[in-house]
Coordinates of C-alpha atoms in Angstrom, one line a residue:
Chain P
X1 CA 1.7 -41.6 29.1
X2 CA 1.6 -41.9 25.4
X3 CA 0.7 -45.3 24.1
X4 CA 1.1 -46.7 20.5
X5 CA -0.8 -49.8 19.8
X6 CA -0.1 -51.9 16.7
X7 CA -2.1 -54.7 15.2
X8 CA -2.0 -57.5 14.4
X9 CA 1.0 -58.8 16.4
X10 CA 1.5 -61.6 13.8
X11 CA 0.4 -62.1 10.2
X12 CA 1.0 -65.2 8.1
X13 CA 0.3 -64.8 4.4
X14 CA 0.8 -66.7 1.2
X15 CA 3.2 -65.1 -1.2
X16 CA 1.2 -62.8 -3.5
X17 CA -1.4 -61.9 -0.9
X18 CA -1.7 -58.4 0.5
X19 CA -0.7 -57.4 4.0
X20 CA -1.7 -54.5 6.3
X21 CA -0.5 -53.4 9.7
X22 CA -2.3 -50.7 11.7
X23 CA -0.9 -48.3 14.3
X24 CA -3.1 -46.4 16.8
X25 CA -2.0 -43.7 19.2
X26 CA -3.7 -42.6 22.4
X27 CA -2.6 -39.0 21.7
X28 CA -2.3 -36.8 18.6
X29 CA 1.0 -37.3 16.9
X30 CA 3.3 -34.7 15.3
X31 CA 4.7 -37.4 13.0
X32 CA 4.9 -41.1 12.6
X33 CA 7.7 -43.2 11.3
X34 CA 7.8 -46.8 10.1
X35 CA 10.7 -49.2 10.4
X36 CA 11.4 -52.8 9.2
X37 CA 13.4 -55.3 11.1
X38 CA 14.5 -58.4 9.2
X39 CA 15.0 -61.6 11.2
X40 CA 18.2 -61.4 13.1
X41 CA 18.7 -57.8 12.0
X42 CA 18.1 -54.3 13.3
X43 CA 15.3 -51.8 12.7
X44 CA 15.7 -49.9 9.5
X45 CA 13.9 -46.6 8.8
X46 CA 11.4 -46.8 6.0
X47 CA 9.5 -43.5 6.0
X48 CA 8.2 -40.6 8.0
X49 CA 4.7 -39.1 7.6
X50 CA 4.0 -35.6 8.9
X51 CA 0.8 -34.2 7.4
X52 CA -2.8 -35.1 8.3
X53 CA -4.2 -37.6 5.7
X54 CA -0.8 -38.0 4.1
X55 CA -0.2 -41.0 1.8
X56 CA 3.2 -42.1 0.6
X57 CA 4.2 -45.0 -1.6
X58 CA 7.4 -47.0 -1.9
X59 CA 7.0 -49.5 -4.7
X60 CA 4.6 -52.1 -3.3
X61 CA 4.4 -50.3 0.1
X62 CA 1.7 -47.7 0.8
X63 CA 1.8 -45.7 4.0
X64 CA -1.1 -43.6 5.4
X65 CA -1.4 -41.1 8.2
X66 CA -4.9 -40.6 9.5
X67 CA -6.8 -37.3 9.3
X68 CA -6.8 -36.9 13.1
X69 CA -3.0 -37.8 13.2
X70 CA -3.7 -40.6 15.7
X71 CA -3.5 -43.6 13.4
X72 CA -1.4 -44.9 10.5
X73 CA -1.2 -48.0 8.3
X74 CA 1.3 -49.8 6.2
X75 CA -0.1 -51.8 3.3
X76 CA 2.0 -54.2 1.2
X77 CA 0.6 -55.3 -2.1
X78 CA 1.4 -58.8 -3.5
X79 CA 3.8 -59.8 -0.7
X80 CA 7.1 -61.4 -1.5
X81 CA 9.4 -63.6 0.6
X82 CA 11.7 -60.6 0.9
X83 CA 9.0 -58.8 2.9
X84 CA 9.4 -61.0 5.9
X85 CA 10.3 -59.3 9.1
X86 CA 8.8 -57.2 11.9
X87 CA 7.3 -53.8 11.0
X88 CA 7.3 -51.1 13.7
X89 CA 5.6 -47.8 13.8
X90 CA 7.0 -45.1 16.0
X91 CA 4.9 -42.1 17.0
X92 CA 6.3 -38.7 18.2
X93 CA 3.9 -36.8 20.3
X94 CA 6.2 -35.2 22.8
X95 CA 9.3 -33.8 21.1
X96 CA 12.3 -36.0 21.6
X97 CA 10.5 -39.1 22.5
X98 CA 9.2 -41.5 19.8
X99 CA 7.2 -44.3 21.2
X100 CA 7.4 -47.6 19.3
X101 CA 4.5 -49.9 18.7
X102 CA 4.9 -53.5 19.6
X103 CA 5.4 -54.5 16.0
X104 CA 3.8 -56.8 13.5
X105 CA 5.7 -59.8 12.5
X106 CA 5.0 -60.9 8.9
X107 CA 5.8 -64.3 7.6
X108 CA 5.3 -65.2 3.9
X109 CA 4.8 -68.7 2.7
X110 CA 6.2 -69.2 -0.8
Chain U
X1 CA 32.1 -47.6 7.2
X2 CA 29.4 -48.7 9.6
X3 CA 27.3 -45.7 10.6
X4 CA 26.3 -46.9 14.1
X5 CA 28.5 -49.6 15.6
X6 CA 28.1 -51.5 18.8
X7 CA 30.5 -53.8 20.6
X8 CA 30.4 -56.5 21.5
X9 CA 27.9 -58.2 19.2
X10 CA 27.4 -61.1 21.6
X11 CA 27.8 -61.1 25.4
X12 CA 27.4 -64.2 27.4
X13 CA 28.0 -63.9 31.2
X14 CA 26.9 -65.1 34.5
X15 CA 24.4 -63.6 36.9
X16 CA 25.9 -61.0 39.2
X17 CA 28.6 -59.8 36.8
X18 CA 29.1 -56.3 35.6
X19 CA 29.4 -55.6 31.9
X20 CA 29.5 -52.7 29.4
X21 CA 28.3 -52.2 25.9
X22 CA 29.9 -49.5 23.7
X23 CA 28.3 -47.6 20.9
X24 CA 29.8 -45.1 18.4
X25 CA 28.2 -43.3 15.5
X26 CA 30.0 -41.6 12.7
X27 CA 27.0 -39.8 11.2
X28 CA 27.6 -36.5 13.1
X29 CA 24.2 -36.9 14.8
X30 CA 23.4 -35.0 18.0
X31 CA 21.1 -37.6 19.6
X32 CA 21.8 -41.2 20.7
X33 CA 19.6 -43.8 22.3
X34 CA 19.6 -47.2 24.0
X35 CA 16.8 -49.6 23.4
X36 CA 16.0 -53.0 24.9
X37 CA 14.3 -55.7 22.7
X38 CA 13.0 -58.7 24.5
X39 CA 12.2 -62.1 23.2
X40 CA 8.8 -61.0 22.0
X41 CA 10.5 -58.3 19.9
X42 CA 9.0 -55.4 21.9
X43 CA 11.3 -52.4 21.5
X44 CA 11.5 -50.3 24.6
X45 CA 13.5 -47.1 24.9
X46 CA 15.8 -46.9 27.9
X47 CA 17.8 -43.7 27.6
X48 CA 18.4 -40.8 25.2
X49 CA 21.2 -38.3 25.1
X50 CA 21.3 -35.1 23.1
X51 CA 24.7 -33.5 22.8
X52 CA 26.0 -35.5 25.8
X53 CA 23.0 -34.5 28.0
X54 CA 20.5 -37.0 29.3
X55 CA 17.1 -36.2 28.0
X56 CA 15.1 -39.4 28.3
X57 CA 15.5 -41.8 31.3
X58 CA 12.7 -44.3 31.3
X59 CA 11.9 -46.6 34.2
X60 CA 15.0 -48.6 34.1
X61 CA 16.7 -50.2 37.2
X62 CA 19.5 -48.1 38.4
X63 CA 21.9 -51.0 37.8
X64 CA 21.9 -49.6 34.2
X65 CA 24.0 -46.5 33.8
X66 CA 24.6 -44.8 30.5
X67 CA 27.6 -42.6 29.8
X68 CA 28.2 -40.2 26.9
X69 CA 31.8 -39.0 26.8
X70 CA 31.1 -37.1 23.6
X71 CA 28.2 -36.8 21.2
X72 CA 29.5 -39.6 19.0
X73 CA 29.6 -42.2 21.8
X74 CA 27.1 -43.6 24.2
X75 CA 28.0 -46.5 26.4
X76 CA 25.9 -48.6 28.7
X77 CA 27.2 -50.2 31.9
X78 CA 25.1 -52.8 33.7
X79 CA 25.9 -53.8 37.3
X80 CA 24.8 -57.0 39.0
X81 CA 23.3 -58.7 35.9
X82 CA 20.1 -60.6 36.4
X83 CA 18.4 -63.3 34.3
X84 CA 15.8 -60.8 33.1
X85 CA 18.4 -58.6 31.6
X86 CA 18.8 -61.2 28.8
X87 CA 17.8 -59.3 25.6
X88 CA 19.1 -57.6 22.5
X89 CA 20.3 -54.1 23.2
X90 CA 20.2 -51.6 20.3
X91 CA 22.0 -48.3 20.1
X92 CA 20.6 -45.7 17.7
X93 CA 21.2 -42.2 16.7
X94 CA 19.3 -39.4 15.0
X95 CA 20.3 -36.0 13.6
X96 CA 18.3 -34.1 16.2
X97 CA 16.2 -34.9 19.2
X98 CA 12.8 -34.8 17.6
X99 CA 11.1 -35.6 14.3
X100 CA 14.2 -37.3 12.8
X101 CA 14.6 -40.9 11.6
X102 CA 16.7 -43.1 13.9
X103 CA 19.7 -45.2 12.6
X104 CA 20.2 -48.4 14.6
X105 CA 23.3 -50.4 15.3
X106 CA 23.4 -54.1 14.7
X107 CA 22.5 -54.9 18.4
X108 CA 24.2 -56.6 21.3
X109 CA 22.7 -60.0 22.2
X110 CA 23.1 -60.3 26.0
X111 CA 22.6 -63.8 27.5
X112 CA 22.7 -64.3 31.2
X113 CA 23.6 -67.8 32.5

């Protein structure tokens, strides 16, 4: 079955440092979505990427979809304490079933 | 108004009991989901319904039975609760059954004593 692997599982950074989480799929994806879950909260949709090589930005967040549509990354520039949480990618290879990665939990030291 | 609402928010019960979690969405979405999130924060899909029809049924013990009376509601009934069922259960919905963002409820934290 489809597998979506996400690394690293945990990342601790000093406030102001950059952060990147990577998502790799065992199969070609039709699209990939990114979600953020704050501590004690629920996953919240951030963005969806559909095209090969697509790059989208949301303020300090940059999302990329690989050329082969099998990998993706989320990069945060100059992290802030409000960035803490767990970031999930979710890949859709078979219509109707998005497979979530295991998440990357980010902690930011002020 | 909350878009996806789950009740109860917390559920503490003993092993062997039967319990239900309710979910309602007011977004007019066609598809609804149940996820289980364990202590390591891994998010695993359990079931998905599209217009009241079951479309995804992952490897879940048959003690778990979903029910969708209409497309705005998806309930989860659990029989004979076990210690390993302790987790946070999230309901979610999406506009359609593929390529659409999912909107999650606040979760139900289930603790088995």
